Amino acid sequence: MNGMASDHNTSSKEEYLPHYLQKEDPFASKLSKEADIVAGFYLTVIGILSTLGNGYVIFMSSKRKKKLRPAEIMTVNLAVCDLGISVVGKPFSIISFFSHRWVFGWMGCRWYGWAGFFFGCGSLITMTAVSLDRYLKICHLSYGTWLKRHHAFICLAIIWAYATFWATVPFAGVGSYAPEPFGTSCTLDWWLAQASVAGQAFILSILFFCLLFPTAVIVFSYVKIILKVKSSTKEVAHYDTRIQNSHILEMKLTKVAMLICAGFLIAWIPYAVVSVWSAFGQPDSVPIQFSVVPTLLAKSAAMYNPIIYQVIDCKFACCRSGGLKTLQKKSSLKKSR
């Protein structure tokens, strides 16, 4: 009986066909034309705001690149990732939504999936590094002081190598990129987990190393920071004025970093939940109309960060240190917020 059950499970795995291998055209939109037009306009607005906002952050930072602090360097890298998503990825999906189908074929689908995963992974790992930087600077003042610019550049090299590795692994035959169920966008092939044990192992590896582990580090860092803040006022009061001012600046940077991470996770967690359900839940149990909403929400993540910088009143790299006098001279004729 056990052998028959095993044979039945194996055959069910072999019989499973993901949506993109079924008889229907995988690149034809499964949404109404009106819904595609609305989504196209939505992504156009998101793309323009994201490109302008992150482009401004990078431009202003380039004007004082030799004075950037480690935290600022990481913030600029985050803006580069967000700009990459907007410039490299969004035009593909915008054109496809307005065309009522994916018009770039399998090659374009794989490129789009790779670019989205590459820059998205780069953003999350950058925020993980920022959270660790904040943790050291706030919770371990004596250790945080030795973090210099060259450490930030080493960290950037690790981040880009990490993102490149995980985004390129599917091309080695371990995984793949495939069209979304609604047809006008492409993503990591989550449906491989329904087809084989190897597919499940690949998806679980991606989930752990590119989502769960970085998120756990971020949550740990900011929980420790919140606990530390309660006693930080008394501790810093024993230092001189220069260190106190530096600590206030670090706290402002920490608030920005916390908001950035919160915005990113809020945008991406619904998409992650739907993706995991598609991978390990009942096959094709996620309604197509429902699957498009988390996808569009995730694509808006690149727009939030420049807005957060302005809300906290910290321009370009969230920090006015070193450039404060220059900004004060420029704002003498026109008051800043």
Tab-separated table of C-alpha atoms in Angstrom:
chain	number	residue	atom	x	y	z
A	1	MET	CA	0.000	0.000	0.000
A	2	ASN	CA	2.825	2.381	0.872
A	3	GLY	CA	4.441	1.669	-2.486
A	4	MET	CA	1.182	2.415	-4.309
A	5	ALA	CA	0.800	5.694	-2.384
A	6	SER	CA	4.360	6.641	-3.238
A	7	ASP	CA	3.762	5.876	-6.920
A	8	HIS	CA	0.599	7.964	-6.841
A	9	ASN	CA	2.408	10.972	-5.284
A	10	THR	CA	5.203	10.717	-7.845
A	11	SER	CA	2.784	10.554	-10.737
A	12	SER	CA	0.825	13.530	-9.400
A	13	LYS	CA	4.052	15.541	-9.316
A	14	GLU	CA	4.847	14.510	-12.862
A	15	GLU	CA	1.335	15.319	-14.058
A	16	TYR	CA	1.411	18.853	-12.655
A	17	LEU	CA	1.750	21.483	-15.361
A	18	PRO	CA	2.324	25.112	-14.371
A	19	HIS	CA	0.124	27.726	-15.992
A	20	TYR	CA	2.796	28.752	-18.519
A	21	LEU	CA	3.053	25.216	-19.963
A	22	GLN	CA	-0.664	24.709	-20.418
A	23	LYS	CA	-2.421	25.107	-23.752
A	24	GLU	CA	-3.253	28.774	-23.280
A	25	ASP	CA	-0.854	31.492	-24.415
A	26	PRO	CA	1.231	32.213	-21.255
A	27	PHE	CA	1.877	35.811	-22.342
A	28	ALA	CA	-1.741	36.762	-23.072
A	29	SER	CA	-3.270	38.947	-20.371
A	30	LYS	CA	-5.839	37.221	-18.189
A	31	LEU	CA	-7.191	40.562	-17.002
A	32	SER	CA	-9.700	42.818	-18.695
A	33	LYS	CA	-8.353	45.492	-21.027
A	34	GLU	CA	-9.620	48.194	-18.667
A	35	ALA	CA	-7.757	46.619	-15.717
A	36	ASP	CA	-4.549	46.471	-17.769
A	37	ILE	CA	-4.853	50.152	-18.693
A	38	VAL	CA	-5.362	51.135	-15.039
A	39	ALA	CA	-2.356	49.043	-14.010
A	40	GLY	CA	-0.300	50.592	-16.819
A	41	PHE	CA	-1.102	54.141	-15.666
A	42	TYR	CA	-0.407	53.176	-12.057
A	43	LEU	CA	3.031	51.790	-12.933
A	44	THR	CA	3.781	54.814	-15.113
A	45	VAL	CA	3.162	57.183	-12.187
A	46	ILE	CA	5.152	54.960	-9.815
A	47	GLY	CA	8.011	54.705	-12.326
A	48	ILE	CA	8.229	58.464	-12.923
A	49	LEU	CA	8.136	59.347	-9.211
A	50	SER	CA	10.667	56.653	-8.370
A	51	THR	CA	13.048	57.672	-11.156
A	52	LEU	CA	12.909	61.369	-10.248
A	53	GLY	CA	13.158	60.792	-6.508
A	54	ASN	CA	15.987	58.287	-6.521
A	55	GLY	CA	17.757	60.131	-9.333
A	56	TYR	CA	17.697	63.269	-7.180
A	57	VAL	CA	19.142	61.368	-4.205
A	58	ILE	CA	22.003	60.014	-6.337
A	59	PHE	CA	22.657	63.388	-8.017
A	60	MET	CA	22.829	65.328	-4.744
A	61	SER	CA	25.023	62.679	-3.156
A	62	SER	CA	27.440	62.748	-6.106
A	63	LYS	CA	28.071	66.449	-5.445
A	64	ARG	CA	29.593	65.586	-2.072
A	65	LYS	CA	30.749	62.038	-2.674
A	66	LYS	CA	34.068	62.519	-0.850
A	67	LYS	CA	32.265	63.569	2.332
A	68	LEU	CA	29.698	60.779	2.443
A	69	ARG	CA	29.580	58.838	5.701
A	70	PRO	CA	29.246	55.028	5.690
A	71	ALA	CA	25.502	55.237	6.418
A	72	GLU	CA	25.058	57.668	3.532
A	73	ILE	CA	26.981	55.419	1.151
A	74	MET	CA	24.618	52.561	1.943
A	75	THR	CA	21.626	54.842	1.430
A	76	VAL	CA	22.944	55.855	-1.995
A	77	ASN	CA	23.304	52.162	-2.862
A	78	LEU	CA	19.667	51.652	-1.908
A	79	ALA	CA	18.711	54.505	-4.238
A	80	VAL	CA	20.745	52.867	-7.035
A	81	CYS	CA	18.827	49.600	-6.539
A	82	ASP	CA	15.482	51.411	-6.578
A	83	LEU	CA	16.471	53.404	-9.656
A	84	GLY	CA	17.562	50.195	-11.369
A	85	ILE	CA	14.159	48.615	-10.772
A	86	SER	CA	12.433	51.703	-12.172
A	87	VAL	CA	14.612	52.206	-15.253
A	88	VAL	CA	15.416	48.598	-16.201
A	89	GLY	CA	12.222	46.817	-15.173
A	90	LYS	CA	9.163	49.027	-15.183
A	91	PRO	CA	9.183	49.989	-18.908
A	92	PHE	CA	8.769	46.292	-19.792
A	93	SER	CA	5.704	45.850	-17.593
A	94	ILE	CA	4.189	49.232	-18.515
A	95	ILE	CA	4.370	48.491	-22.243
A	96	SER	CA	2.960	45.016	-21.673
A	97	PHE	CA	0.019	46.221	-19.612
A	98	PHE	CA	-0.902	48.787	-22.246
A	99	SER	CA	-0.466	46.123	-24.958
A	100	HIS	CA	-2.743	43.705	-23.054
A	101	ARG	CA	-0.030	40.998	-23.253
A	102	TRP	CA	3.667	40.406	-22.588
A	103	VAL	CA	5.300	41.478	-25.839
A	104	PHE	CA	8.966	40.622	-25.181
A	105	GLY	CA	8.877	36.820	-25.411
A	106	TRP	CA	10.704	34.306	-23.248
A	107	MET	CA	14.077	36.078	-23.526
A	108	GLY	CA	12.605	39.350	-22.318
A	109	CYS	CA	10.688	37.488	-19.611
A	110	ARG	CA	13.847	35.955	-18.192
A	111	TRP	CA	15.696	39.276	-18.354
A	112	TYR	CA	12.852	41.087	-16.602
A	113	GLY	CA	12.621	38.401	-13.916
A	114	TRP	CA	16.379	38.492	-13.357
A	115	ALA	CA	16.506	42.298	-13.131
A	116	GLY	CA	13.590	42.458	-10.682
A	117	PHE	CA	15.057	39.769	-8.467
A	118	PHE	CA	18.585	41.216	-8.678
A	119	PHE	CA	17.667	44.765	-7.677
A	120	GLY	CA	15.044	43.612	-5.160
A	121	CYS	CA	17.532	41.308	-3.451
A	122	GLY	CA	20.128	44.094	-3.543
A	123	SER	CA	17.688	46.456	-1.819
A	124	LEU	CA	16.856	44.008	0.961
A	125	ILE	CA	20.488	43.056	1.631
A	126	THR	CA	21.445	46.747	1.637
A	127	MET	CA	18.778	47.414	4.252
A	128	THR	CA	20.097	44.458	6.238
A	129	ALA	CA	23.573	46.003	6.206
A	130	VAL	CA	22.116	49.391	7.201
A	131	SER	CA	20.251	47.818	10.119
A	132	LEU	CA	23.478	46.211	11.362
A	133	ASP	CA	25.277	49.546	11.004
A	134	ARG	CA	22.543	51.238	13.032
A	135	TYR	CA	22.720	48.465	15.635
A	136	LEU	CA	26.466	48.932	16.110
A	137	LYS	CA	26.267	52.730	16.165
A	138	ILE	CA	23.404	52.874	18.696
A	139	CYS	CA	23.891	49.794	20.867
A	140	HIS	CA	27.699	49.577	20.838
A	141	LEU	CA	29.050	53.122	20.671
A	142	SER	CA	32.662	52.057	21.204
A	143	TYR	CA	32.488	49.518	18.346
A	144	GLY	CA	30.541	51.754	16.002
A	145	THR	CA	33.262	54.410	15.861
A	146	TRP	CA	35.690	52.187	13.916
A	147	LEU	CA	33.319	51.732	10.962
A	148	LYS	CA	34.846	53.809	8.151
A	149	ARG	CA	34.183	54.520	4.479
A	150	HIS	CA	36.293	51.635	3.203
A	151	HIS	CA	34.233	49.227	5.304
A	152	ALA	CA	31.117	50.526	3.542
A	153	PHE	CA	32.659	49.922	0.106
A	154	ILE	CA	33.651	46.368	1.093
A	155	CYS	CA	30.085	45.835	2.228
A	156	LEU	CA	28.790	47.122	-1.135
A	157	ALA	CA	30.944	44.603	-2.993
A	158	ILE	CA	29.523	41.797	-0.838
A	159	ILE	CA	25.949	43.015	-1.403
A	160	TRP	CA	26.276	43.111	-5.204
A	161	ALA	CA	28.017	39.728	-5.278
A	162	TYR	CA	25.281	38.220	-3.087
A	163	ALA	CA	22.479	39.616	-5.252
A	164	THR	CA	24.239	38.551	-8.461
A	165	PHE	CA	24.714	35.004	-7.204
A	166	TRP	CA	21.100	34.397	-6.170
A	167	ALA	CA	19.614	36.136	-9.207
A	168	THR	CA	21.823	34.141	-11.592
A	169	VAL	CA	21.445	30.720	-9.955
A	170	PRO	CA	18.208	29.973	-11.899
A	171	PHE	CA	20.136	30.220	-15.187
A	172	ALA	CA	22.322	27.312	-14.043
A	173	GLY	CA	19.363	24.971	-14.417
A	174	VAL	CA	18.460	24.971	-10.725
A	175	GLY	CA	15.444	27.241	-11.170
A	176	SER	CA	13.918	29.531	-13.750
A	177	TYR	CA	11.986	32.720	-14.437
A	178	ALA	CA	8.446	32.506	-15.782
A	179	PRO	CA	5.402	34.660	-16.600
A	180	GLU	CA	2.999	35.591	-13.826
A	181	PRO	CA	-0.445	33.916	-13.930
A	182	PHE	CA	-2.020	37.159	-15.207
A	183	GLY	CA	0.382	37.146	-18.187
A	184	THR	CA	1.786	40.673	-18.390
A	185	SER	CA	4.742	40.353	-16.016
A	186	CYS	CA	7.445	37.817	-15.150
A	187	THR	CA	8.975	36.623	-11.905
A	188	LEU	CA	10.882	33.795	-10.254
A	189	ASP	CA	9.359	30.428	-11.128
A	190	TRP	CA	7.667	29.711	-7.789
A	191	TRP	CA	5.656	26.912	-9.424
A	192	LEU	CA	8.733	24.670	-9.627
A	193	ALA	CA	8.006	23.681	-6.026
A	194	GLN	CA	4.778	22.029	-7.226
A	195	ALA	CA	6.639	19.917	-9.780
A	196	SER	CA	9.579	18.313	-7.963
A	197	VAL	CA	11.515	17.963	-4.715
A	198	ALA	CA	14.470	19.756	-6.341
A	199	GLY	CA	12.141	22.664	-7.112
A	200	GLN	CA	11.028	22.768	-3.489
A	201	ALA	CA	14.648	22.806	-2.297
A	202	PHE	CA	15.448	25.694	-4.671
A	203	ILE	CA	12.448	27.778	-3.590
A	204	LEU	CA	13.143	27.131	0.112
A	205	SER	CA	16.759	28.244	-0.370
A	206	ILE	CA	15.624	31.450	-2.067
A	207	LEU	CA	13.091	32.132	0.688
A	208	PHE	CA	15.623	31.617	3.467
A	209	PHE	CA	18.657	33.426	2.058
A	210	CYS	CA	16.834	36.225	0.202
A	211	LEU	CA	13.887	36.913	2.526
A	212	LEU	CA	13.665	35.196	5.915
A	213	PHE	CA	17.280	35.528	7.065
A	214	PRO	CA	17.714	39.214	6.017
A	215	THR	CA	14.325	40.086	7.543
A	216	ALA	CA	15.262	38.339	10.796
A	217	VAL	CA	18.490	40.356	10.988
A	218	ILE	CA	16.584	43.599	10.365
A	219	VAL	CA	13.980	42.820	13.032
A	220	PHE	CA	16.654	41.778	15.541
A	221	SER	CA	18.668	44.959	14.950
A	222	TYR	CA	15.775	47.366	15.372
A	223	VAL	CA	14.274	45.550	18.350
A	224	LYS	CA	17.635	45.849	20.089
A	225	ILE	CA	17.831	49.516	19.095
A	226	ILE	CA	14.355	50.254	20.493
A	227	LEU	CA	15.284	48.588	23.767
A	228	LYS	CA	18.564	50.501	23.890
A	229	VAL	CA	16.978	53.894	23.202
A	230	LYS	CA	15.181	53.809	26.550
A	231	SER	CA	18.472	54.031	28.414
A	232	SER	CA	20.550	55.904	25.829
A	233	THR	CA	19.725	59.402	27.082
A	234	LYS	CA	21.321	58.824	30.481
A	235	GLU	CA	24.301	57.033	28.976
A	236	VAL	CA	25.072	59.709	26.357
A	237	ALA	CA	24.670	62.504	28.919
A	238	HIS	CA	28.048	61.528	30.374
A	239	TYR	CA	29.816	62.279	27.067
A	240	ASP	CA	30.857	65.695	25.762
A	241	THR	CA	28.699	67.854	23.481
A	242	ARG	CA	30.317	66.615	20.270
A	243	ILE	CA	29.475	62.989	21.026
A	244	GLN	CA	25.954	63.950	22.125
A	245	ASN	CA	25.344	65.754	18.817
A	246	SER	CA	26.749	62.795	16.913
A	247	HIS	CA	24.398	60.473	18.798
A	248	ILE	CA	21.393	62.663	17.926
A	249	LEU	CA	22.396	62.460	14.268
A	250	GLU	CA	22.750	58.686	14.473
A	251	MET	CA	19.254	58.454	15.974
A	252	LYS	CA	17.849	60.475	13.088
A	253	LEU	CA	19.565	58.150	10.620
A	254	THR	CA	18.129	55.198	12.522
A	255	LYS	CA	14.576	56.561	12.244
A	256	VAL	CA	15.022	56.924	8.500
A	257	ALA	CA	16.411	53.392	8.198
A	258	MET	CA	13.545	51.933	10.234
A	259	LEU	CA	10.934	53.649	8.060
A	260	ILE	CA	12.686	52.517	4.878
A	261	CYS	CA	12.738	48.895	6.056
A	262	ALA	CA	9.120	49.066	7.198
A	263	GLY	CA	8.011	50.490	3.838
A	264	PHE	CA	9.932	47.844	1.906
A	265	LEU	CA	8.590	44.942	3.948
A	266	ILE	CA	4.999	46.224	3.874
A	267	ALA	CA	5.228	46.454	0.085
A	268	TRP	CA	6.837	43.042	-0.426
A	269	ILE	CA	5.347	40.782	2.280
A	270	PRO	CA	1.916	40.389	0.566
A	271	TYR	CA	3.711	39.370	-2.639
A	272	ALA	CA	5.916	36.949	-0.688
A	273	VAL	CA	2.856	35.379	0.960
A	274	VAL	CA	1.106	34.871	-2.391
A	275	SER	CA	4.310	33.474	-3.910
A	276	VAL	CA	4.815	30.995	-1.072
A	277	TRP	CA	1.190	29.893	-1.357
A	278	SER	CA	1.647	29.408	-5.098
A	279	ALA	CA	4.751	27.310	-4.397
A	280	PHE	CA	3.499	25.115	-1.558
A	281	GLY	CA	-0.293	25.510	-1.443
A	282	GLN	CA	-2.890	23.843	-3.606
A	283	PRO	CA	-1.884	24.147	-7.284
A	284	ASP	CA	-3.456	27.131	-9.070
A	285	SER	CA	-5.508	27.983	-5.963
A	286	VAL	CA	-4.607	31.701	-6.011
A	287	PRO	CA	-7.181	33.616	-8.123
A	288	ILE	CA	-5.545	35.474	-10.998
A	289	GLN	CA	-7.286	38.756	-10.157
A	290	PHE	CA	-6.030	38.449	-6.585
A	291	SER	CA	-2.422	37.701	-7.563
A	292	VAL	CA	-1.985	40.955	-9.497
A	293	VAL	CA	-2.618	43.255	-6.498
A	294	PRO	CA	0.425	42.150	-4.401
A	295	THR	CA	2.562	42.338	-7.541
A	296	LEU	CA	1.592	45.960	-8.168
A	297	LEU	CA	2.070	46.821	-4.487
A	298	ALA	CA	5.585	45.331	-4.522
A	299	LYS	CA	6.483	47.383	-7.607
A	300	SER	CA	5.706	50.575	-5.648
A	301	ALA	CA	8.450	49.910	-3.058
A	302	ALA	CA	11.078	51.842	-5.041
A	303	MET	CA	9.033	55.045	-4.764
A	304	TYR	CA	8.839	55.325	-0.964
A	305	ASN	CA	12.416	55.998	0.064
A	306	PRO	CA	12.897	59.531	-1.373
A	307	ILE	CA	9.574	60.492	0.233
A	308	ILE	CA	10.774	59.133	3.585
A	309	TYR	CA	13.981	61.180	3.320
A	310	GLN	CA	11.951	64.357	2.929
A	311	VAL	CA	9.478	63.516	5.689
A	312	ILE	CA	12.373	63.120	8.143
A	313	ASP	CA	13.821	66.357	6.715
A	314	CYS	CA	17.116	64.704	5.752
A	315	LYS	CA	18.153	65.447	2.206
A	316	PHE	CA	19.908	63.171	-0.328
A	317	ALA	CA	21.711	60.687	1.959
A	318	CYS	CA	19.665	61.367	5.069
A	319	CYS	CA	22.494	63.257	6.705
A	320	ARG	CA	23.559	66.879	6.711
A	321	SER	CA	26.851	66.301	8.487
A	322	GLY	CA	29.708	67.827	6.537
A	323	GLY	CA	27.337	69.534	4.126
A	324	LEU	CA	25.377	71.570	6.659
A	325	LYS	CA	27.235	74.829	6.073
A	326	THR	CA	26.849	74.517	2.313
A	327	LEU	CA	23.128	73.907	2.651
A	328	GLN	CA	22.743	76.855	5.024
A	329	LYS	CA	24.436	79.174	2.518
A	330	LYS	CA	22.220	77.943	-0.296
A	331	SER	CA	19.087	78.303	1.836
A	332	SER	CA	19.851	81.860	2.953
A	333	LEU	CA	17.922	83.239	-0.033
A	334	LYS	CA	15.204	80.617	0.113
A	335	LYS	CA	14.177	79.032	3.383
A	336	SER	CA	14.136	75.273	3.540
A	337	ARG	CA	11.458	73.345	5.309
